[in-house]
mmCIF file of C-alpha atoms and ligand atoms in Angstrom:
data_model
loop_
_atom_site.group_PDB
_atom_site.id
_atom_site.type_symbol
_atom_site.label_atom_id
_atom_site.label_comp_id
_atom_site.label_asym_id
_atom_site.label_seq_id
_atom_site.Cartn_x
_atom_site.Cartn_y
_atom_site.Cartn_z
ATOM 1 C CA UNK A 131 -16.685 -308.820 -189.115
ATOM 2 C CA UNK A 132 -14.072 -306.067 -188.870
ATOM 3 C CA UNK A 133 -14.694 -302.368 -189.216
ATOM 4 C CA UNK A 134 -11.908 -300.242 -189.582
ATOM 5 C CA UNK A 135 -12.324 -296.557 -188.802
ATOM 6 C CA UNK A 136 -11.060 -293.890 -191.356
ATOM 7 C CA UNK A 137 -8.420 -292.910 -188.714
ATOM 8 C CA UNK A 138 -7.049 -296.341 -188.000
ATOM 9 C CA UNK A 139 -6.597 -296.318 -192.255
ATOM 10 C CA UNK A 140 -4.948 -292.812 -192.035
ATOM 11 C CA UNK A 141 -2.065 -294.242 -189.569
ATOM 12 C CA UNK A 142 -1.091 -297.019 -191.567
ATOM 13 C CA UNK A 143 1.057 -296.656 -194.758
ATOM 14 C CA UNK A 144 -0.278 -298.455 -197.971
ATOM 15 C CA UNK A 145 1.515 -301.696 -197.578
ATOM 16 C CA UNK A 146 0.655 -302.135 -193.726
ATOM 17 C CA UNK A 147 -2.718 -301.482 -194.858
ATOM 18 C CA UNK A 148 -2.905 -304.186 -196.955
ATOM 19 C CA UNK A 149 -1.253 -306.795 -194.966
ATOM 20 C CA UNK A 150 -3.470 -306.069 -192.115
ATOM 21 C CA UNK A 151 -6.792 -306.623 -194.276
ATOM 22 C CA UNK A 152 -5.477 -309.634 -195.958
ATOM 23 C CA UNK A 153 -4.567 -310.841 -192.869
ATOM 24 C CA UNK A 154 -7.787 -310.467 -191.387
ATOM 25 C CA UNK A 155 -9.452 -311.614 -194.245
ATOM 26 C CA UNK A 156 -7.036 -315.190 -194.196
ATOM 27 C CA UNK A 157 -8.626 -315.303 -190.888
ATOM 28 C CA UNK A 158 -12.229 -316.022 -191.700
ATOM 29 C CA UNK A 159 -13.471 -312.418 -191.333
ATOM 30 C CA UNK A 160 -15.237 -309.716 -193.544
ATOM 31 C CA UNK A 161 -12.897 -306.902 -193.324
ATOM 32 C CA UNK A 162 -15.030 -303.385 -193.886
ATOM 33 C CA UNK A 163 -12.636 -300.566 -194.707
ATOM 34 C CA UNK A 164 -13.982 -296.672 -193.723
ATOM 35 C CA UNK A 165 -13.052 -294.653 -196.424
ATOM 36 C CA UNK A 166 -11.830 -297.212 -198.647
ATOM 37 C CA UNK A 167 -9.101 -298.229 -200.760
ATOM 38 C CA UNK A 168 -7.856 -296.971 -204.041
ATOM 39 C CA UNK A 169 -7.963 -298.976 -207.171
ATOM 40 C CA UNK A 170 -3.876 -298.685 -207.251
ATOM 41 C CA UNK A 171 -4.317 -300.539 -203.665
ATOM 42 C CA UNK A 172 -7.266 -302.772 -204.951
ATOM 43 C CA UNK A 173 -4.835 -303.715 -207.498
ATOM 44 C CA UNK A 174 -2.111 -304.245 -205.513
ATOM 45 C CA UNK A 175 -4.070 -305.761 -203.116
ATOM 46 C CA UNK A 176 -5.630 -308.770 -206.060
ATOM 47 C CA UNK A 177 -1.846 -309.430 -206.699
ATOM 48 C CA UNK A 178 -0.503 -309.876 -203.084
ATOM 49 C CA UNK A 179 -3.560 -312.357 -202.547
ATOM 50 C CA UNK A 180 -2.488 -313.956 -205.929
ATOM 51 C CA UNK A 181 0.640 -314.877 -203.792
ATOM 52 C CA UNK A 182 -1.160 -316.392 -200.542
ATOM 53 C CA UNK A 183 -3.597 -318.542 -202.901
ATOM 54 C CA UNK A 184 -3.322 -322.181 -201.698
ATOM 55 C CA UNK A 185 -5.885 -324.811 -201.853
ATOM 56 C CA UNK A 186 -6.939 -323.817 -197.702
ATOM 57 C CA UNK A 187 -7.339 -320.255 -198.934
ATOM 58 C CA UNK A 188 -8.696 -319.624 -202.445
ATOM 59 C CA UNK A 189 -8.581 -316.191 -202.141
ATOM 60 C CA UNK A 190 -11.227 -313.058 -201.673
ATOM 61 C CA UNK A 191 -14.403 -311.385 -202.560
ATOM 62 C CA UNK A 192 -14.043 -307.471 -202.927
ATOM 63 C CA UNK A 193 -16.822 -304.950 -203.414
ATOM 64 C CA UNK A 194 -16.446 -301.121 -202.804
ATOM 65 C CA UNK A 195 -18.901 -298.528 -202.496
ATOM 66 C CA UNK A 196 -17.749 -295.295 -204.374
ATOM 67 C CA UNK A 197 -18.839 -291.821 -203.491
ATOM 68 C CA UNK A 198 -20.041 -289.249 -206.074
ATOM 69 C CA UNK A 199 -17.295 -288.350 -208.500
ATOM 70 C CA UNK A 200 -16.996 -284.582 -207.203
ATOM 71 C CA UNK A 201 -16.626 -281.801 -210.126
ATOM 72 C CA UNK A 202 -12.769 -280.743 -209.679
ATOM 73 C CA UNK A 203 -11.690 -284.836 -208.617
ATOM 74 C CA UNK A 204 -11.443 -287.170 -212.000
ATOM 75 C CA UNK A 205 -9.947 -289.615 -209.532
ATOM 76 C CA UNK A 206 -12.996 -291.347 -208.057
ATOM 77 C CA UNK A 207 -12.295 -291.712 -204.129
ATOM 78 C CA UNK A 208 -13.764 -294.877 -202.412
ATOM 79 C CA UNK A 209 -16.028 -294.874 -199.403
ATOM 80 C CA UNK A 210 -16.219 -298.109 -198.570
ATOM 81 C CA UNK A 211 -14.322 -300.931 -199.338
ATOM 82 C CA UNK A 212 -15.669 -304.914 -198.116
ATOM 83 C CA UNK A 213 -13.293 -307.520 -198.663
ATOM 84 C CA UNK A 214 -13.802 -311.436 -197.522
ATOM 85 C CA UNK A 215 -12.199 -314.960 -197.937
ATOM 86 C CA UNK A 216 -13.870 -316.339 -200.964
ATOM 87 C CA UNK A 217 -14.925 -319.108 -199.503
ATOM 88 C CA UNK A 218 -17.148 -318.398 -196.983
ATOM 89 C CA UNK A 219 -18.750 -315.224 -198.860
ATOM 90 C CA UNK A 220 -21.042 -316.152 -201.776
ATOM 91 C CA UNK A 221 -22.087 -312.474 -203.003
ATOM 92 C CA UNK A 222 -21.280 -309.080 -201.147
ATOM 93 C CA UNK A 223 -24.836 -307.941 -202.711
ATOM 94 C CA UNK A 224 -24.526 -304.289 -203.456
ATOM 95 C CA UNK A 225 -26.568 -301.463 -203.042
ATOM 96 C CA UNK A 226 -25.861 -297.845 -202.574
ATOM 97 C CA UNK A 227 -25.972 -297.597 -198.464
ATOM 98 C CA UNK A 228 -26.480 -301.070 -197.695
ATOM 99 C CA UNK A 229 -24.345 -304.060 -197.181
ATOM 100 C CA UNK A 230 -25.570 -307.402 -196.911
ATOM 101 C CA UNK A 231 -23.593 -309.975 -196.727
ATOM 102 C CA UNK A 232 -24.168 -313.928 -197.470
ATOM 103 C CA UNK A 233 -22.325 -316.078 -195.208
ATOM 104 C CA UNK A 234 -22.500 -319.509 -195.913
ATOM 105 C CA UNK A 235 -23.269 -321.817 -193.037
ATOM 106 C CA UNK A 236 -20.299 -324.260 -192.783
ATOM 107 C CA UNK B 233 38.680 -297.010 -246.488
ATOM 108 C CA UNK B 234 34.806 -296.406 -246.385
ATOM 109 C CA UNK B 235 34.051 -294.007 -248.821
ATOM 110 C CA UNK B 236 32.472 -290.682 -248.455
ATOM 111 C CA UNK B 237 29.509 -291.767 -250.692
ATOM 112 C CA UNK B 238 28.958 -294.861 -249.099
ATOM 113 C CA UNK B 239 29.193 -293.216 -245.669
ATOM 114 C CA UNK B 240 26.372 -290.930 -246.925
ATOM 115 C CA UNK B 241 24.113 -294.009 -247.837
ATOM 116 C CA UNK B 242 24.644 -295.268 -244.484
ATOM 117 C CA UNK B 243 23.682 -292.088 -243.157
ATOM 118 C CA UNK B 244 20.581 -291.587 -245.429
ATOM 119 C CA UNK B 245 19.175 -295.267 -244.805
ATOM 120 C CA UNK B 246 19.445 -294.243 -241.283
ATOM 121 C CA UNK B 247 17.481 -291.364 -240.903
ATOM 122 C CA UNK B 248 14.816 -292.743 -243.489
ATOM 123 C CA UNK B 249 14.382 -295.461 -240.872
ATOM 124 C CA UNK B 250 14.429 -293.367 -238.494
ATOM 125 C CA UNK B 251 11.570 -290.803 -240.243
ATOM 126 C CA UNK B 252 9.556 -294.048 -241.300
ATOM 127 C CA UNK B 253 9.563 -296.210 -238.358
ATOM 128 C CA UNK B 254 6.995 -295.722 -236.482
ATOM 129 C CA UNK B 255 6.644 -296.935 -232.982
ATOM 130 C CA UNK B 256 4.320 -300.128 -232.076
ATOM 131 C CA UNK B 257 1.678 -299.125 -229.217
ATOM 132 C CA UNK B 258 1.677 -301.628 -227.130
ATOM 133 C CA UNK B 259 -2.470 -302.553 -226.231
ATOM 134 C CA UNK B 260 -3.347 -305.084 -223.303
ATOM 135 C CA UNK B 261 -6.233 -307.052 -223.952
ATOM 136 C CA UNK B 262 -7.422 -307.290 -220.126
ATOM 137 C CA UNK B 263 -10.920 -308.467 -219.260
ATOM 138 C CA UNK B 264 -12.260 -311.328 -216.601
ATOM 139 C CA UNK B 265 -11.044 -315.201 -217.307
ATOM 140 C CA UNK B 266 -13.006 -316.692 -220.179
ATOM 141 C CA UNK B 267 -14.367 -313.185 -221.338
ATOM 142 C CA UNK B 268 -13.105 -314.026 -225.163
ATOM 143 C CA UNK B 269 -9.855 -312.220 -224.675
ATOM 144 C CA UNK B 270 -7.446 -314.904 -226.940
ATOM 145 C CA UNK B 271 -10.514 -315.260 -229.566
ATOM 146 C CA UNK B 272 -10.182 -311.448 -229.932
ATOM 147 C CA UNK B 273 -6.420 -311.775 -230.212
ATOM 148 C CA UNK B 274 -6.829 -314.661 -232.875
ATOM 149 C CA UNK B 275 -9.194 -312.468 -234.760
ATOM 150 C CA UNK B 276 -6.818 -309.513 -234.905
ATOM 151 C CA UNK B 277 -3.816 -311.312 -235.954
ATOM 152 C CA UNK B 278 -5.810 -313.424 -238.553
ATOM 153 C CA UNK B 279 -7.533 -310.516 -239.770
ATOM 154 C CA UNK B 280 -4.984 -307.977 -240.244
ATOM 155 C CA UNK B 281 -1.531 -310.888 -240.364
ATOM 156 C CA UNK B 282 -2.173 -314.416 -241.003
ATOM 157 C CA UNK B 283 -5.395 -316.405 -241.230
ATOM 158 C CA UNK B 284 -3.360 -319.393 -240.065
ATOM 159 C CA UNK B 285 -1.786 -317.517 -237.155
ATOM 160 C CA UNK B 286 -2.930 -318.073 -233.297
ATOM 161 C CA UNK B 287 -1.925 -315.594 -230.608
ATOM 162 C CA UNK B 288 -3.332 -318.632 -228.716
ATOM 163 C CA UNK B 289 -5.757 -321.191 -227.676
ATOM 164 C CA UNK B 290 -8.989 -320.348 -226.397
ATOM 165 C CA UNK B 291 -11.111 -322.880 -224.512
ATOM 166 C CA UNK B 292 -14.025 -322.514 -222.150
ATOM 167 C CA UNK B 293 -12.224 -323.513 -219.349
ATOM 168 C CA UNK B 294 -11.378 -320.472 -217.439
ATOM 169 C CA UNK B 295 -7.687 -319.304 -217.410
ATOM 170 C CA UNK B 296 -6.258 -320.867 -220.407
ATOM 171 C CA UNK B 297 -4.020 -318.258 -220.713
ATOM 172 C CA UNK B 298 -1.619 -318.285 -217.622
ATOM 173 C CA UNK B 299 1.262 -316.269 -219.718
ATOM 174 C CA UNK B 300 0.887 -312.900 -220.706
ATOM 175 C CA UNK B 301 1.761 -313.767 -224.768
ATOM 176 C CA UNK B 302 3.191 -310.267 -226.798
ATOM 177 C CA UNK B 303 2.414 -310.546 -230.942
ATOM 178 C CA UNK B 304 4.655 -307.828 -231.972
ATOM 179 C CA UNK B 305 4.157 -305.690 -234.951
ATOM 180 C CA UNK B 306 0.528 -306.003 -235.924
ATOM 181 C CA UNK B 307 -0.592 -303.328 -238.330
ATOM 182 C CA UNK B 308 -4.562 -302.514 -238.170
ATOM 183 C CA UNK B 309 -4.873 -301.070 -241.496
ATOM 184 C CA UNK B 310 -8.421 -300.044 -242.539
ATOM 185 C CA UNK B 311 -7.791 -298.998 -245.624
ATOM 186 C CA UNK B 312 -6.167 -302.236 -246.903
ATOM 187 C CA UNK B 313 -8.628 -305.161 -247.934
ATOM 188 C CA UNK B 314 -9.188 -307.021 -244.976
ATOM 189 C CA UNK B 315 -8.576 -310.641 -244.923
ATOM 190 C CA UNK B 316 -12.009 -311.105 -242.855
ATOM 191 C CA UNK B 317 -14.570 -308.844 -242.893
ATOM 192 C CA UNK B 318 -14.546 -306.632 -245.584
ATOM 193 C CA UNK B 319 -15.670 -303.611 -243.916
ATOM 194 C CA UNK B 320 -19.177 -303.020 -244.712
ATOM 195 C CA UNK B 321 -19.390 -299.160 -243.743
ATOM 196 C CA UNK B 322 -18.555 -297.804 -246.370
ATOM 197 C CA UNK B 323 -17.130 -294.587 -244.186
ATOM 198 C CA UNK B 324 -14.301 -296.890 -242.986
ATOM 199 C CA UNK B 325 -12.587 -296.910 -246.873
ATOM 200 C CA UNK B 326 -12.317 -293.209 -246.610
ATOM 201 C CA UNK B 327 -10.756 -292.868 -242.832
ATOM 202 C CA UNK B 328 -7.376 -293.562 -243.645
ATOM 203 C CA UNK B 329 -7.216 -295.511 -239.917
ATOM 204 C CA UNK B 330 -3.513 -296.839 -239.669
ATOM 205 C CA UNK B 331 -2.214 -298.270 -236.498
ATOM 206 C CA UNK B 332 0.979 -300.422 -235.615
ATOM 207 C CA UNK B 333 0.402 -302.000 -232.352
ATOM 208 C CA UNK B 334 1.649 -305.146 -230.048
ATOM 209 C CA UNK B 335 -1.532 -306.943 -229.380
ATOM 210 C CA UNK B 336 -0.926 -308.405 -225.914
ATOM 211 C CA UNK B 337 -3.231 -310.941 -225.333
ATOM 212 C CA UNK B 338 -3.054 -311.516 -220.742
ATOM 213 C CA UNK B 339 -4.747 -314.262 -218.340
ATOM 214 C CA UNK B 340 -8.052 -313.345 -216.944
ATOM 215 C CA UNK B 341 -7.529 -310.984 -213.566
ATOM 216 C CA UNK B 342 -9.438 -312.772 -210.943
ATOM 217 C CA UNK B 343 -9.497 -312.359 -207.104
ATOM 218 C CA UNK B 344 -9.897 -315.907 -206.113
ATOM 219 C CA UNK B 345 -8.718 -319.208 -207.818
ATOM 220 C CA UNK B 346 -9.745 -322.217 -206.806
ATOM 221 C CA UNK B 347 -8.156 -325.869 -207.932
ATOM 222 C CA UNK B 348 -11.509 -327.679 -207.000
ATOM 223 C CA UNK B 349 -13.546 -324.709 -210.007
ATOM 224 C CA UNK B 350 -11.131 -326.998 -212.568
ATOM 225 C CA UNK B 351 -12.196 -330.236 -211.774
ATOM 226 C CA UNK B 352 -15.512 -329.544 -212.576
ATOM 227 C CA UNK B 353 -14.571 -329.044 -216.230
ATOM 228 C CA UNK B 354 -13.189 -333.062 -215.919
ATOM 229 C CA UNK B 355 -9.246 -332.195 -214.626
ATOM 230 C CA UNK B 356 -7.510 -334.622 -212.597
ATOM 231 C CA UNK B 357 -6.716 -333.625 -208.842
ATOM 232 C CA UNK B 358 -3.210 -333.159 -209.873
ATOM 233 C CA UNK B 359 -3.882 -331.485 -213.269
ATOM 234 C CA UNK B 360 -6.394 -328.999 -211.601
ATOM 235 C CA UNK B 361 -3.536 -327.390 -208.214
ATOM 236 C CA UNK B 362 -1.097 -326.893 -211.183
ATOM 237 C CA UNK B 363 -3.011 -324.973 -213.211
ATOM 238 C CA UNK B 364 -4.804 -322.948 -210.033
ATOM 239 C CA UNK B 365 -1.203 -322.256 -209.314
ATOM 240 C CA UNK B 366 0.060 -321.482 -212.906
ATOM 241 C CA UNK B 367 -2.916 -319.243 -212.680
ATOM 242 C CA UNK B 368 -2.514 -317.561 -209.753
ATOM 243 C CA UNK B 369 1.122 -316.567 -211.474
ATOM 244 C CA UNK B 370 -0.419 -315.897 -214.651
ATOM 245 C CA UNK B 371 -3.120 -312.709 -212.964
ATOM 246 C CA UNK B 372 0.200 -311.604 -211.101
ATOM 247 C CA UNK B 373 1.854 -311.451 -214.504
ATOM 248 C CA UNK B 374 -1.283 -309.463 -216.240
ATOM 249 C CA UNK B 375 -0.928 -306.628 -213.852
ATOM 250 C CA UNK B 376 2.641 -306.492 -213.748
ATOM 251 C CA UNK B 377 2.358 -305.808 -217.210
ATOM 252 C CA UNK B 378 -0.282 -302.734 -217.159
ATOM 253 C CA UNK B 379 3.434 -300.976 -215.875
ATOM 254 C CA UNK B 380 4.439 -301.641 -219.716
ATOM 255 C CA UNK B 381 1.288 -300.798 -222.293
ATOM 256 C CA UNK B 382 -0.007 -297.778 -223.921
ATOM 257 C CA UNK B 383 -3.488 -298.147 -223.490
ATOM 258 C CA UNK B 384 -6.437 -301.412 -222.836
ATOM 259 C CA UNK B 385 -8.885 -303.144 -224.437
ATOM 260 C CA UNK B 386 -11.084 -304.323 -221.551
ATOM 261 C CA UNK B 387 -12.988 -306.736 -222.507
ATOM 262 C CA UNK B 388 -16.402 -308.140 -220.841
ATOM 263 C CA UNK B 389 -19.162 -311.088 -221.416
ATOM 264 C CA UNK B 390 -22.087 -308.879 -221.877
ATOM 265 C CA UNK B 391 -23.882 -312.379 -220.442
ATOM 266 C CA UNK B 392 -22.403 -311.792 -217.221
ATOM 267 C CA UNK B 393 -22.669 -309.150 -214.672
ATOM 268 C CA UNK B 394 -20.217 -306.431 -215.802
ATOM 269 C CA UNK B 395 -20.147 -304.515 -212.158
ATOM 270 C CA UNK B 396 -17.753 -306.597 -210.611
ATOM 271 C CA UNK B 397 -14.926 -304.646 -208.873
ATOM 272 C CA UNK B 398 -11.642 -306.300 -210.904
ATOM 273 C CA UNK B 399 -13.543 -304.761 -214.111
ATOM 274 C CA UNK B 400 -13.983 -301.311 -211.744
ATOM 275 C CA UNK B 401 -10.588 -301.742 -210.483
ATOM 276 C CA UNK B 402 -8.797 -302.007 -213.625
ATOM 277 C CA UNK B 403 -10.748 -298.965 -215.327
ATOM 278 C CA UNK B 404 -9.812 -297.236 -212.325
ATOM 279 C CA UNK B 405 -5.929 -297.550 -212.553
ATOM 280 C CA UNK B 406 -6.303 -296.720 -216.181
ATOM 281 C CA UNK B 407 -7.933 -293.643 -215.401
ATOM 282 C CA UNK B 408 -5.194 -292.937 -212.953
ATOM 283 C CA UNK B 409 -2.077 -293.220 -215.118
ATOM 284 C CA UNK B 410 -4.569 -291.491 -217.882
ATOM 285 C CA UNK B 411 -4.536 -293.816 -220.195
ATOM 286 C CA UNK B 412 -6.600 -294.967 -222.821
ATOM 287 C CA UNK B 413 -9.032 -297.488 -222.583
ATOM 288 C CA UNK B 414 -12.006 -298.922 -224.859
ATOM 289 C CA UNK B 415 -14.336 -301.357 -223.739
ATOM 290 C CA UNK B 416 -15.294 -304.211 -225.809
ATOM 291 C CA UNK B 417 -18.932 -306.206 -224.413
ATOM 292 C CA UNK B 418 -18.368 -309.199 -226.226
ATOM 293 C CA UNK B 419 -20.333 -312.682 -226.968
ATOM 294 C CA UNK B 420 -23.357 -310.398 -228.659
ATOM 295 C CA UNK B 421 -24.093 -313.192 -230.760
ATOM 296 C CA UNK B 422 -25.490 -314.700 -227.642
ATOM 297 C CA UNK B 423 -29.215 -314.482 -227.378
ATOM 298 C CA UNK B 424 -28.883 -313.820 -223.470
ATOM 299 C CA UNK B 425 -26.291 -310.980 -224.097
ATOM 300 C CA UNK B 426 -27.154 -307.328 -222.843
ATOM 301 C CA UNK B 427 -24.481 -305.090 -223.986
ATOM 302 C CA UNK B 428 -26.507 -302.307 -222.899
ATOM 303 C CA UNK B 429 -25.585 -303.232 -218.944
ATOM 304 C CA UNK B 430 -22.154 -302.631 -220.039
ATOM 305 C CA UNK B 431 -23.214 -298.988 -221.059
ATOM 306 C CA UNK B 432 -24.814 -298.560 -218.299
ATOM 307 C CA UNK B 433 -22.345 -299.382 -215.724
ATOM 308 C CA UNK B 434 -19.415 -297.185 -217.579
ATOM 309 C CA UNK B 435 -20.945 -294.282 -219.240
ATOM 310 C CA UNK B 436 -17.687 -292.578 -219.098
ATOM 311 C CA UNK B 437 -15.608 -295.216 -221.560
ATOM 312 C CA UNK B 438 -16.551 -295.853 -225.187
ATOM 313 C CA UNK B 439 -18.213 -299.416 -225.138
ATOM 314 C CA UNK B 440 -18.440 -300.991 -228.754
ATOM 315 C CA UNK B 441 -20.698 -304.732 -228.541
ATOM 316 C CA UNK B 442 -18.726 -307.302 -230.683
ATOM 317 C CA UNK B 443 -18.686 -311.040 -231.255
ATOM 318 C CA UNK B 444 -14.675 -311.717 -231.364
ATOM 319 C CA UNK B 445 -15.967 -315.514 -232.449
ATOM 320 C CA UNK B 446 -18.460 -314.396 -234.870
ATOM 321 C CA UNK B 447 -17.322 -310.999 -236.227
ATOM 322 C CA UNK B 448 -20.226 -309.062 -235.183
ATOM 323 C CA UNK B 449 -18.839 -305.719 -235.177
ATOM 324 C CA UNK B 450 -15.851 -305.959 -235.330
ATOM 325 C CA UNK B 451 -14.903 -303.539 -238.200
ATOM 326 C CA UNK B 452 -16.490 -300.911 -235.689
ATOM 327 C CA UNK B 453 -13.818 -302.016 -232.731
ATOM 328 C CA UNK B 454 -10.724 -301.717 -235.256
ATOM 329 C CA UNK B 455 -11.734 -298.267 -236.872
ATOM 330 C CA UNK B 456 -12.181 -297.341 -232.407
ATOM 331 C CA UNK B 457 -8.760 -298.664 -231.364
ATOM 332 C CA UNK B 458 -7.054 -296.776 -234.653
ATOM 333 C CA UNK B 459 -8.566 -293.478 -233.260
ATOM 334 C CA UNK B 460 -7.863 -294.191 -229.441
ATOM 335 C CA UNK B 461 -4.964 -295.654 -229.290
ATOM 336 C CA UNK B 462 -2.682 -293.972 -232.073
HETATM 337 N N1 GTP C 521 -20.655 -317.144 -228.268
HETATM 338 C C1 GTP C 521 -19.447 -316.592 -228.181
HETATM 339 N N2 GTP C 521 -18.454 -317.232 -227.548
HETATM 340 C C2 GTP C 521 -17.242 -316.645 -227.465
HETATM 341 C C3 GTP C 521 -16.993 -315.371 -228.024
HETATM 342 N N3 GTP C 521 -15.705 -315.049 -227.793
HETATM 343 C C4 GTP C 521 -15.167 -316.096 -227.108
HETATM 344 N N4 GTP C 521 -16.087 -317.066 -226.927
HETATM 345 C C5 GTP C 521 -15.918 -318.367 -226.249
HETATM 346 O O1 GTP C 521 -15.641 -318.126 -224.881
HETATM 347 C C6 GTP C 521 -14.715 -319.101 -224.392
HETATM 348 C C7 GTP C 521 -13.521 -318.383 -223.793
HETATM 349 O O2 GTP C 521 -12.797 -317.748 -224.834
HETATM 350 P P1 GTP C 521 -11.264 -317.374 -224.674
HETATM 351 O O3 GTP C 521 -10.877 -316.602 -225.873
HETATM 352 O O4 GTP C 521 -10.466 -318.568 -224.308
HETATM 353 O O5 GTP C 521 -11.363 -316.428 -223.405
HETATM 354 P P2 GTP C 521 -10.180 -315.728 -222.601
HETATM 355 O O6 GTP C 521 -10.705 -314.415 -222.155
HETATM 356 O O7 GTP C 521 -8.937 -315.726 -223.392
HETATM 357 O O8 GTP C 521 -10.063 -316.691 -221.342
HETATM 358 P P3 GTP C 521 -8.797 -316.944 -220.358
HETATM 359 O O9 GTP C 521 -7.570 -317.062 -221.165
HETATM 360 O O10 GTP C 521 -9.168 -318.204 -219.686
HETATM 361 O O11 GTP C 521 -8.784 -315.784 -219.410
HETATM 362 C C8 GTP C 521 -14.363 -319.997 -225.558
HETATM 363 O O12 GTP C 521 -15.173 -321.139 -225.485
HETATM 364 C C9 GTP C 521 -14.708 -319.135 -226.775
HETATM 365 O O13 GTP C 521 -15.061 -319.884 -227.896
HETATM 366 C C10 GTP C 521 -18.078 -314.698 -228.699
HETATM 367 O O14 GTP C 521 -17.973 -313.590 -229.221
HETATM 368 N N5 GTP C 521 -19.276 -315.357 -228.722
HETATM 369 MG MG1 MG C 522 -7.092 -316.502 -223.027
#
């Protein structure tokens, strides 16, 4: 499992962000983003996996946690994205502060 | 020589078309593979067009539809008598509810795609890569063309979990670019179906229950999309 820290998200621009999670993700881990992504990069990010599909790599499992919509902020910030290769993560369970992930054993 | 009075009906023909025409609105039908978004399609276009017409073919194999398919021109008119469905409320007559739209019927968004998921439903090895891979083009195709349309009809299987993030990820770019969206929890006539989860999960978005097979409903959806999306 990787964790990224908020500030290690803040020095990367959108599309480095997203190569360097699908990246890790290609690689067998469970990528956990601080802060999150946006649903423009969620999006963005479904369509550059889209491209990397193959029959080694089926693609990914994505879950975020969202934070309270605030009063003044229609646009509803992320706090926690999890993304992981499909194939080795049957459910990303949710639940408001905890994470448990299902890794099957092969 | 043109004449001046034949100039002028030029001219006039013109700017009637011009005063008449109104613009389609151009609605993606978006949802998760297999949610019932061609049998929704189908049901508009034989409803408000041509019995006999197909958008196109719905199965129950997941991503039937690997190309985004545009049926251009499709005038919801709930005033008109309706070729299915005679609307039953009788509050529908009175709305005058007009709407010209492009119903825009796209393959199932999906974050993974795998060949071996098709061979279950009896493909061939061969059969089951190309259409993973036609697939994979086809969800790449779908959100290129959320760039393009005026609003979405999300649909969902109100037998299925509806918090998955692809449904949370497309309401969220809609809300971004501010656009309208109505959610449709579909497959009601389903004894397991619990429309109310849908409600639930997306308080903010109107959410009407239909049965695009069945009909359940449906007159509700129209008489919705004629107010959101105009
Ligand atoms: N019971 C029931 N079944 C439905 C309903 N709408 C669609 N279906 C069935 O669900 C299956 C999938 O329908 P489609 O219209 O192909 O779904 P789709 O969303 O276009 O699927 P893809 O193109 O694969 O993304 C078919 O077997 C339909 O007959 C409904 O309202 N009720
Ligand atoms: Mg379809």
């Amino acid at each position: 499992m990787r964790l990224i820290s908020k500030g290690k998200m803040e020095s990367m621009g959108s599309m480095e962000k997203l190569r360097f999670v699908l990246d890790g993700v290609k690689s067998g881990n469970i990528v956990v983003l601080e802060g999150g992504l946006t649903s423009e990069e969620q999006m963005k990010l479904i369509e550059l996996t889209m491209i990397e599909v193959s029959e080694d790599f089926p693609g990914i499992e994505i879950s975020g946690y969202p934070s309270k919509r605030g009063f003044f902020n229609t646009r509803r910030k992320t706090r926690l994205t999890v993304i992981g290769p499909a194939n080795t993560i049957k459910t990303i369970e949710k639940s408001k502060d905890l994470i448990s992930t299902l890794i099957s054993s092969n | 020589m043109i004449t001046r009075k034949r100039l002028k009906g030029v001219f006039s023909r013109l700017l009637m078309s011009l005063l008449l025409k109104k613009q389609s609105v151009k609605i993606g039908i978006y949802g998760p593979p297999n949610a019932g978004k061609t049998t929704l399609a189908n049901r508009i276009v034989h409803t408000f067009v041509d019995e006999d017409e197909d958008v196109g073919t719905s199965t129950e194999v997941p991503h039937e539809t690997r190309r985004v398919i545009r049926r251009e021109g499709v005038n919801i008119d709930l005033t008109a008598n309706l070729l299915q469905n005679p609307v039953s409320n009788p509050k529908t007559k009175r709305s005058k509810a007009k709407l010209k739209l492009d119903v825009i019927d796209t393959p199932g968004l999906a974050t993974k795609i795998d060949f071996r998921d098709f061979m279950a439903y009896g493909l061939e090895e061969e059969e089951a890569k190309r259409r993973a891979k036609e697939a994979t083009e086809g969800v790449i195709e779908a959100i290129k063309w959320l760039d393009d349309i005026d609003g979405v009809l999300l649909l969902m299987d109100s037998t299925e979990d509806p918090y998955t993030q692809t449904n949370v990820v497309i309401i969220g770019n809609m809300e971004a670019r501010g656009m309208p969206i109505i959610i449709a929890a579909n497959k009601v006539d389903l004894p397991d179906s619990t429309p109310q989860r849908i409600k639930t999960a997306f308080p903010q978005h109107r959410v009407v229950p239909i049965s695009a097979l069945k009909g359940d409903n449906i007159d509700q959806l129209f008489e919705a999309m004629a107010k959101a999306f105009r």
